Amino acid sequence: MIDTFRHQGLRRKLVETIKSKGIKNENVLDAIGKVPRHLFMDNAFVEFAYKDNAFPIAAGQTISQPYTVAYQTELLQVQKGEKILEVGTGSGYQACVLHEMGARVFTIERQAELFKKTKAFLPQIGYNLKMFFGDGYAGLPTFAPFNKIIVTAGAPEIPKALIEQLKVGGIMVIPVNHINFDGIQVMTTVTKIDEQNIEIKEWDSFRFVPLLQNKNY
Ligand code: SAH
């Protein structure tokens, strides 16, 4: 797999763009600077890999906009060695950004075609992550609890199972459907204060593909 000086140069520019949009965490910016995004995209779009945009991948899904990836990752406050669950593997790009930050990543995807493709692809470019096929709405109970949870699809609500699978002190970052605007989500953080209490905060608005429940095929 080829990562040329040109790709690396474009990646540095992308990092500058994301920085200018307000991302400050140096570890997040470094990770975006490391993951070769052009390898995650279908051939037709390789030229656009380092533009700060979302793009179509297999099965009608999208690879998130780099700014959105950085925004969610910054809110997660990732520390080295943390166990992180990602719901919505998609291309695997977000998962690799977390891996580059030293996290132990567990990622789950419900779309069979995409799951198979990404599971075969990531090891080819040197990323060996724990990938699961299933309904991430239910989390990954066998491997819980997690220090952090990141959902990369638009959720109708905050799934209870995911709150349960968060460690005390842990943070979940999840885009939750806006009450008044169809197809728009409010980025939301859920911090687990103790076994009974959570703190919910709302941030900026984004647009994600939907998080589907009870539909893995
Ligand atoms: N993180 C991805 C973005 C993926 S788009 C990336 O970096 O490329 C969101 C993904 O969530 C899609 O692949 C979609 O199939 C998946 N998804 C939707 N509902 C899901 C569910 N209940 N469980 C697991 N994955 C789900």
PDB file of N, CA and C in Angstrom, residues 6-87:
ATOM      1  N   ARG A   6       3.665  13.004  -1.321  1.00  0.00           N
ATOM      2  CA  ARG A   6       2.525  13.851  -1.692  1.00  0.00           C
ATOM      3  C   ARG A   6       1.365  13.625  -0.715  1.00  0.00           C
ATOM      4  N   HIS A   7       1.080  12.337  -0.443  1.00  0.00           N
ATOM      5  CA  HIS A   7       0.015  12.025   0.515  1.00  0.00           C
ATOM      6  C   HIS A   7       0.328  12.631   1.879  1.00  0.00           C
ATOM      7  N   GLN A   8       1.607  12.500   2.288  1.00  0.00           N
ATOM      8  CA  GLN A   8       1.985  13.010   3.617  1.00  0.00           C
ATOM      9  C   GLN A   8       1.853  14.530   3.686  1.00  0.00           C
ATOM     10  N   GLY A   9       2.198  15.175   2.577  1.00  0.00           N
ATOM     11  CA  GLY A   9       2.065  16.634   2.497  1.00  0.00           C
ATOM     12  C   GLY A   9       0.607  17.061   2.578  1.00  0.00           C
ATOM     13  N   LEU A  10      -0.251  16.346   1.844  1.00  0.00           N
ATOM     14  CA  LEU A  10      -1.685  16.658   1.869  1.00  0.00           C
ATOM     15  C   LEU A  10      -2.251  16.439   3.273  1.00  0.00           C
ATOM     16  N   ARG A  11      -1.727  15.429   3.935  1.00  0.00           N
ATOM     17  CA  ARG A  11      -2.202  15.114   5.293  1.00  0.00           C
ATOM     18  C   ARG A  11      -1.821  16.234   6.276  1.00  0.00           C
ATOM     19  N   ARG A  12      -0.601  16.770   6.109  1.00  0.00           N
ATOM     20  CA  ARG A  12      -0.190  17.878   6.985  1.00  0.00           C
ATOM     21  C   ARG A  12      -1.113  19.075   6.785  1.00  0.00           C
ATOM     22  N   LYS A  13      -1.502  19.311   5.516  1.00  0.00           N
ATOM     23  CA  LYS A  13      -2.416  20.427   5.229  1.00  0.00           C
ATOM     24  C   LYS A  13      -3.775  20.173   5.864  1.00  0.00           C
ATOM     25  N   LEU A  14      -4.231  18.932   5.784  1.00  0.00           N
ATOM     26  CA  LEU A  14      -5.523  18.568   6.387  1.00  0.00           C
ATOM     27  C   LEU A  14      -5.493  18.850   7.898  1.00  0.00           C
ATOM     28  N   VAL A  15      -4.376  18.492   8.522  1.00  0.00           N
ATOM     29  CA  VAL A  15      -4.238  18.741   9.965  1.00  0.00           C
ATOM     30  C   VAL A  15      -4.336  20.246  10.249  1.00  0.00           C
ATOM     31  N   GLU A  16      -3.693  21.051   9.397  1.00  0.00           N
ATOM     32  CA  GLU A  16      -3.767  22.518   9.574  1.00  0.00           C
ATOM     33  C   GLU A  16      -5.216  23.014   9.441  1.00  0.00           C
ATOM     34  N   THR A  17      -5.941  22.455   8.458  1.00  0.00           N
ATOM     35  CA  THR A  17      -7.343  22.846   8.248  1.00  0.00           C
ATOM     36  C   THR A  17      -8.175  22.547   9.488  1.00  0.00           C
ATOM     37  N   ILE A  18      -7.988  21.343  10.014  1.00  0.00           N
ATOM     38  CA  ILE A  18      -8.780  20.918  11.185  1.00  0.00           C
ATOM     39  C   ILE A  18      -8.445  21.792  12.397  1.00  0.00           C
ATOM     40  N   LYS A  19      -7.150  22.115  12.510  1.00  0.00           N
ATOM     41  CA  LYS A  19      -6.686  22.983  13.598  1.00  0.00           C
ATOM     42  C   LYS A  19      -7.357  24.355  13.480  1.00  0.00           C
ATOM     43  N   SER A  20      -7.427  24.866  12.256  1.00  0.00           N
ATOM     44  CA  SER A  20      -8.016  26.204  12.042  1.00  0.00           C
ATOM     45  C   SER A  20      -9.515  26.194  12.344  1.00  0.00           C
ATOM     46  N   LYS A  21     -10.132  25.011  12.312  1.00  0.00           N
ATOM     47  CA  LYS A  21     -11.555  24.914  12.634  1.00  0.00           C
ATOM     48  C   LYS A  21     -11.800  24.744  14.136  1.00  0.00           C
ATOM     49  N   GLY A  22     -10.707  24.683  14.904  1.00  0.00           N
ATOM     50  CA  GLY A  22     -10.881  24.730  16.359  1.00  0.00           C
ATOM     51  C   GLY A  22     -10.428  23.516  17.158  1.00  0.00           C
ATOM     52  N   ILE A  23      -9.880  22.486  16.485  1.00  0.00           N
ATOM     53  CA  ILE A  23      -9.401  21.311  17.239  1.00  0.00           C
ATOM     54  C   ILE A  23      -8.023  21.642  17.833  1.00  0.00           C
ATOM     55  N   LYS A  24      -7.897  21.439  19.156  1.00  0.00           N
ATOM     56  CA  LYS A  24      -6.663  21.864  19.833  1.00  0.00           C
ATOM     57  C   LYS A  24      -5.792  20.703  20.322  1.00  0.00           C
ATOM     58  N   ASN A  25      -6.439  19.583  20.630  1.00  0.00           N
ATOM     59  CA  ASN A  25      -5.710  18.469  21.244  1.00  0.00           C
ATOM     60  C   ASN A  25      -4.609  17.941  20.302  1.00  0.00           C
ATOM     61  N   GLU A  26      -3.353  18.105  20.735  1.00  0.00           N
ATOM     62  CA  GLU A  26      -2.216  17.738  19.877  1.00  0.00           C
ATOM     63  C   GLU A  26      -2.179  16.243  19.563  1.00  0.00           C
ATOM     64  N   ASN A  27      -2.603  15.430  20.533  1.00  0.00           N
ATOM     65  CA  ASN A  27      -2.595  13.980  20.288  1.00  0.00           C
ATOM     66  C   ASN A  27      -3.592  13.599  19.196  1.00  0.00           C
ATOM     67  N   VAL A  28      -4.735  14.307  19.177  1.00  0.00           N
ATOM     68  CA  VAL A  28      -5.740  14.057  18.132  1.00  0.00           C
ATOM     69  C   VAL A  28      -5.160  14.476  16.773  1.00  0.00           C
ATOM     70  N   LEU A  29      -4.563  15.671  16.738  1.00  0.00           N
ATOM     71  CA  LEU A  29      -4.016  16.180  15.471  1.00  0.00           C
ATOM     72  C   LEU A  29      -2.884  15.270  14.959  1.00  0.00           C
ATOM     73  N   ASP A  30      -2.038  14.796  15.878  1.00  0.00           N
ATOM     74  CA  ASP A  30      -0.957  13.877  15.482  1.00  0.00           C
ATOM     75  C   ASP A  30      -1.521  12.602  14.868  1.00  0.00           C
ATOM     76  N   ALA A  31      -2.587  12.079  15.485  1.00  0.00           N
ATOM     77  CA  ALA A  31      -3.174  10.820  15.000  1.00  0.00           C
ATOM     78  C   ALA A  31      -3.768  11.015  13.598  1.00  0.00           C
ATOM     79  N   ILE A  32      -4.452  12.147  13.390  1.00  0.00           N
ATOM     80  CA  ILE A  32      -5.006  12.430  12.052  1.00  0.00           C
ATOM     81  C   ILE A  32      -3.851  12.534  11.038  1.00  0.00           C
ATOM     82  N   GLY A  33      -2.726  13.065  11.505  1.00  0.00           N
ATOM     83  CA  GLY A  33      -1.547  13.197  10.647  1.00  0.00           C
ATOM     84  C   GLY A  33      -0.901  11.863  10.300  1.00  0.00           C
ATOM     85  N   LYS A  34      -1.237  10.842  11.058  1.00  0.00           N
ATOM     86  CA  LYS A  34      -0.595   9.533  10.829  1.00  0.00           C
ATOM     87  C   LYS A  34      -1.423   8.581   9.965  1.00  0.00           C
ATOM     88  N   VAL A  35      -2.752   8.620  10.087  1.00  0.00           N
ATOM     89  CA  VAL A  35      -3.566   7.597   9.407  1.00  0.00           C
ATOM     90  C   VAL A  35      -3.739   7.947   7.916  1.00  0.00           C
ATOM     91  N   PRO A  36      -3.294   7.034   7.027  1.00  0.00           N
ATOM     92  CA  PRO A  36      -3.342   7.301   5.581  1.00  0.00           C
ATOM     93  C   PRO A  36      -4.771   7.196   5.034  1.00  0.00           C
ATOM     94  N   ARG A  37      -5.526   8.281   5.161  1.00  0.00           N
ATOM     95  CA  ARG A  37      -6.962   8.250   4.838  1.00  0.00           C
ATOM     96  C   ARG A  37      -7.227   7.827   3.390  1.00  0.00           C
ATOM     97  N   HIS A  38      -6.285   8.126   2.467  1.00  0.00           N
ATOM     98  CA  HIS A  38      -6.544   7.783   1.061  1.00  0.00           C
ATOM     99  C   HIS A  38      -6.695   6.275   0.853  1.00  0.00           C
ATOM    100  N   LEU A  39      -6.107   5.484   1.752  1.00  0.00           N
ATOM    101  CA  LEU A  39      -6.217   4.032   1.603  1.00  0.00           C
ATOM    102  C   LEU A  39      -7.577   3.497   2.038  1.00  0.00           C
ATOM    103  N   PHE A  40      -8.348   4.324   2.736  1.00  0.00           N
ATOM    104  CA  PHE A  40      -9.646   3.885   3.264  1.00  0.00           C
ATOM    105  C   PHE A  40     -10.792   4.173   2.296  1.00  0.00           C
ATOM    106  N   MET A  41     -10.460   4.812   1.176  1.00  0.00           N
ATOM    107  CA  MET A  41     -11.537   5.256   0.307  1.00  0.00           C
ATOM    108  C   MET A  41     -11.544   4.501  -1.007  1.00  0.00           C
ATOM    109  N   ASP A  42     -12.730   4.380  -1.605  1.00  0.00           N
ATOM    110  CA  ASP A  42     -12.833   3.723  -2.900  1.00  0.00           C
ATOM    111  C   ASP A  42     -12.044   4.537  -3.936  1.00  0.00           C
ATOM    112  N   ASN A  43     -11.524   3.832  -4.934  1.00  0.00           N
ATOM    113  CA  ASN A  43     -10.634   4.464  -5.912  1.00  0.00           C
ATOM    114  C   ASN A  43     -11.135   5.791  -6.470  1.00  0.00           C
ATOM    115  N   ALA A  44     -12.411   5.831  -6.795  1.00  0.00           N
ATOM    116  CA  ALA A  44     -12.973   7.011  -7.436  1.00  0.00           C
ATOM    117  C   ALA A  44     -12.753   8.273  -6.603  1.00  0.00           C
ATOM    118  N   PHE A  45     -12.553   8.101  -5.304  1.00  0.00           N
ATOM    119  CA  PHE A  45     -12.508   9.276  -4.435  1.00  0.00           C
ATOM    120  C   PHE A  45     -11.129   9.562  -3.857  1.00  0.00           C
ATOM    121  N   VAL A  46     -10.129   8.769  -4.269  1.00  0.00           N
ATOM    122  CA  VAL A  46      -8.804   8.912  -3.669  1.00  0.00           C
ATOM    123  C   VAL A  46      -8.289  10.353  -3.753  1.00  0.00           C
ATOM    124  N   GLU A  47      -8.556  11.004  -4.866  1.00  0.00           N
ATOM    125  CA  GLU A  47      -8.093  12.390  -5.035  1.00  0.00           C
ATOM    126  C   GLU A  47      -8.661  13.327  -3.959  1.00  0.00           C
ATOM    127  N   PHE A  48      -9.779  12.943  -3.386  1.00  0.00           N
ATOM    128  CA  PHE A  48     -10.454  13.809  -2.421  1.00  0.00           C
ATOM    129  C   PHE A  48     -10.163  13.424  -0.970  1.00  0.00           C
ATOM    130  N   ALA A  49      -9.310  12.419  -0.797  1.00  0.00           N
ATOM    131  CA  ALA A  49      -9.122  11.837   0.538  1.00  0.00           C
ATOM    132  C   ALA A  49      -8.681  12.862   1.583  1.00  0.00           C
ATOM    133  N   TYR A  50      -7.934  13.881   1.135  1.00  0.00           N
ATOM    134  CA  TYR A  50      -7.424  14.838   2.111  1.00  0.00           C
ATOM    135  C   TYR A  50      -8.167  16.178   2.092  1.00  0.00           C
ATOM    136  N   LYS A  51      -9.361  16.145   1.479  1.00  0.00           N
ATOM    137  CA  LYS A  51     -10.268  17.283   1.654  1.00  0.00           C
ATOM    138  C   LYS A  51     -11.041  17.004   2.945  1.00  0.00           C
ATOM    139  N   ASP A  52     -11.422  18.073   3.626  1.00  0.00           N
ATOM    140  CA  ASP A  52     -12.143  17.869   4.890  1.00  0.00           C
ATOM    141  C   ASP A  52     -13.640  17.637   4.621  1.00  0.00           C
ATOM    142  N   ASN A  53     -13.937  16.470   4.015  1.00  0.00           N
ATOM    143  CA  ASN A  53     -15.324  16.123   3.688  1.00  0.00           C
ATOM    144  C   ASN A  53     -15.595  14.667   4.023  1.00  0.00           C
ATOM    145  N   ALA A  54     -16.893  14.342   4.197  1.00  0.00           N
ATOM    146  CA  ALA A  54     -17.299  12.934   4.291  1.00  0.00           C
ATOM    147  C   ALA A  54     -17.378  12.385   2.867  1.00  0.00           C
ATOM    148  N   PHE A  55     -17.221  11.054   2.705  1.00  0.00           N
ATOM    149  CA  PHE A  55     -17.353  10.453   1.380  1.00  0.00           C
ATOM    150  C   PHE A  55     -18.059   9.114   1.445  1.00  0.00           C
ATOM    151  N   PRO A  56     -18.714   8.736   0.335  1.00  0.00           N
ATOM    152  CA  PRO A  56     -19.379   7.432   0.314  1.00  0.00           C
ATOM    153  C   PRO A  56     -18.365   6.295   0.362  1.00  0.00           C
ATOM    154  N   ILE A  57     -18.690   5.235   1.141  1.00  0.00           N
ATOM    155  CA  ILE A  57     -17.900   3.995   1.109  1.00  0.00           C
ATOM    156  C   ILE A  57     -18.859   2.884   0.678  1.00  0.00           C
ATOM    157  N   ALA A  58     -18.571   1.628   0.959  1.00  0.00           N
ATOM    158  CA  ALA A  58     -19.451   0.534   0.526  1.00  0.00           C
ATOM    159  C   ALA A  58     -20.800   0.594   1.253  1.00  0.00           C
ATOM    160  N   ALA A  59     -21.779  -0.096   0.670  1.00  0.00           N
ATOM    161  CA  ALA A  59     -23.064  -0.365   1.326  1.00  0.00           C
ATOM    162  C   ALA A  59     -23.837   0.896   1.718  1.00  0.00           C
ATOM    163  N   GLY A  60     -23.690   1.953   0.935  1.00  0.00           N
ATOM    164  CA  GLY A  60     -24.466   3.170   1.184  1.00  0.00           C
ATOM    165  C   GLY A  60     -24.054   3.904   2.459  1.00  0.00           C
ATOM    166  N   GLN A  61     -22.871   3.601   2.997  1.00  0.00           N
ATOM    167  CA  GLN A  61     -22.412   4.255   4.225  1.00  0.00           C
ATOM    168  C   GLN A  61     -21.371   5.320   3.878  1.00  0.00           C
ATOM    169  N   THR A  62     -20.891   6.035   4.875  1.00  0.00           N
ATOM    170  CA  THR A  62     -19.900   7.080   4.598  1.00  0.00           C
ATOM    171  C   THR A  62     -18.709   6.980   5.547  1.00  0.00           C
ATOM    172  N   ILE A  63     -17.565   7.477   5.084  1.00  0.00           N
ATOM    173  CA  ILE A  63     -16.417   7.687   5.974  1.00  0.00           C
ATOM    174  C   ILE A  63     -16.612   9.114   6.483  1.00  0.00           C
ATOM    175  N   SER A  64     -16.560   9.292   7.805  1.00  0.00           N
ATOM    176  CA  SER A  64     -16.861  10.594   8.396  1.00  0.00           C
ATOM    177  C   SER A  64     -15.874  11.666   7.929  1.00  0.00           C
ATOM    178  N   GLN A  65     -16.318  12.897   7.984  1.00  0.00           N
ATOM    179  CA  GLN A  65     -15.454  14.052   7.698  1.00  0.00           C
ATOM    180  C   GLN A  65     -14.324  14.077   8.734  1.00  0.00           C
ATOM    181  N   PRO A  66     -13.080  14.313   8.312  1.00  0.00           N
ATOM    182  CA  PRO A  66     -11.970  14.337   9.278  1.00  0.00           C
ATOM    183  C   PRO A  66     -12.216  15.291  10.467  1.00  0.00           C
ATOM    184  N   TYR A  67     -12.812  16.447  10.199  1.00  0.00           N
ATOM    185  CA  TYR A  67     -13.110  17.370  11.308  1.00  0.00           C
ATOM    186  C   TYR A  67     -14.046  16.722  12.324  1.00  0.00           C
ATOM    187  N   THR A  68     -15.032  15.988  11.830  1.00  0.00           N
ATOM    188  CA  THR A  68     -15.987  15.313  12.728  1.00  0.00           C
ATOM    189  C   THR A  68     -15.279  14.234  13.550  1.00  0.00           C
ATOM    190  N   VAL A  69     -14.390  13.488  12.878  1.00  0.00           N
ATOM    191  CA  VAL A  69     -13.604  12.455  13.574  1.00  0.00           C
ATOM    192  C   VAL A  69     -12.783  13.117  14.687  1.00  0.00           C
ATOM    193  N   ALA A  70     -12.124  14.229  14.330  1.00  0.00           N
ATOM    194  CA  ALA A  70     -11.282  14.929  15.303  1.00  0.00           C
ATOM    195  C   ALA A  70     -12.141  15.485  16.452  1.00  0.00           C
ATOM    196  N   TYR A  71     -13.285  16.028  16.122  1.00  0.00           N
ATOM    197  CA  TYR A  71     -14.190  16.626  17.125  1.00  0.00           C
ATOM    198  C   TYR A  71     -14.649  15.574  18.137  1.00  0.00           C
ATOM    199  N   GLN A  72     -15.091  14.427  17.622  1.00  0.00           N
ATOM    200  CA  GLN A  72     -15.548  13.363  18.526  1.00  0.00           C
ATOM    201  C   GLN A  72     -14.387  12.838  19.361  1.00  0.00           C
ATOM    202  N   THR A  73     -13.223  12.684  18.705  1.00  0.00           N
ATOM    203  CA  THR A  73     -12.059  12.124  19.398  1.00  0.00           C
ATOM    204  C   THR A  73     -11.584  13.074  20.493  1.00  0.00           C
ATOM    205  N   GLU A  74     -11.640  14.378  20.222  1.00  0.00           N
ATOM    206  CA  GLU A  74     -11.238  15.360  21.245  1.00  0.00           C
ATOM    207  C   GLU A  74     -12.150  15.259  22.465  1.00  0.00           C
ATOM    208  N   LEU A  75     -13.459  15.144  22.207  1.00  0.00           N
ATOM    209  CA  LEU A  75     -14.409  15.042  23.333  1.00  0.00           C
ATOM    210  C   LEU A  75     -14.195  13.763  24.158  1.00  0.00           C
ATOM    211  N   LEU A  76     -13.645  12.738  23.526  1.00  0.00           N
ATOM    212  CA  LEU A  76     -13.438  11.458  24.239  1.00  0.00           C
ATOM    213  C   LEU A  76     -12.318  11.535  25.280  1.00  0.00           C
ATOM    214  N   GLN A  77     -11.421  12.534  25.133  1.00  0.00           N
ATOM    215  CA  GLN A  77     -10.280  12.683  26.048  1.00  0.00           C
ATOM    216  C   GLN A  77      -9.498  11.377  26.214  1.00  0.00           C
ATOM    217  N   VAL A  78      -9.070  10.847  25.095  1.00  0.00           N
ATOM    218  CA  VAL A  78      -8.394   9.540  25.058  1.00  0.00           C
ATOM    219  C   VAL A  78      -7.060   9.559  25.809  1.00  0.00           C
ATOM    220  N   GLN A  79      -6.874   8.568  26.660  1.00  0.00           N
ATOM    221  CA  GLN A  79      -5.576   8.375  27.328  1.00  0.00           C
ATOM    222  C   GLN A  79      -4.988   7.056  26.840  1.00  0.00           C
ATOM    223  N   LYS A  80      -3.659   6.996  26.780  1.00  0.00           N
ATOM    224  CA  LYS A  80      -2.985   5.755  26.341  1.00  0.00           C
ATOM    225  C   LYS A  80      -3.469   4.554  27.154  1.00  0.00           C
ATOM    226  N   GLY A  81      -3.694   3.443  26.484  1.00  0.00           N
ATOM    227  CA  GLY A  81      -4.022   2.198  27.177  1.00  0.00           C
ATOM    228  C   GLY A  81      -5.496   2.030  27.488  1.00  0.00           C
ATOM    229  N   GLU A  82      -6.304   3.058  27.219  1.00  0.00           N
ATOM    230  CA  GLU A  82      -7.730   2.942  27.521  1.00  0.00           C
ATOM    231  C   GLU A  82      -8.418   1.968  26.569  1.00  0.00           C
ATOM    232  N   LYS A  83      -9.447   1.326  27.139  1.00  0.00           N
ATOM    233  CA  LYS A  83     -10.241   0.371  26.364  1.00  0.00           C
ATOM    234  C   LYS A  83     -11.428   1.148  25.804  1.00  0.00           C
ATOM    235  N   ILE A  84     -11.508   1.210  24.480  1.00  0.00           N
ATOM    236  CA  ILE A  84     -12.544   2.028  23.845  1.00  0.00           C
ATOM    237  C   ILE A  84     -13.411   1.201  22.906  1.00  0.00           C
ATOM    238  N   LEU A  85     -14.730   1.367  23.047  1.00  0.00           N
ATOM    239  CA  LEU A  85     -15.672   0.724  22.130  1.00  0.00           C
ATOM    240  C   LEU A  85     -16.127   1.743  21.094  1.00  0.00           C
ATOM    241  N   GLU A  86     -16.013   1.365  19.824  1.00  0.00           N
ATOM    242  CA  GLU A  86     -16.592   2.192  18.754  1.00  0.00           C
ATOM    243  C   GLU A  86     -17.792   1.458  18.164  1.00  0.00           C
ATOM    244  N   VAL A  87     -18.914   2.140  18.054  1.00  0.00           N
ATOM    245  CA  VAL A  87     -20.093   1.573  17.388  1.00  0.00           C
ATOM    246  C   VAL A  87     -20.168   2.194  16.000  1.00  0.00           C
TER     247      VAL A  87
END
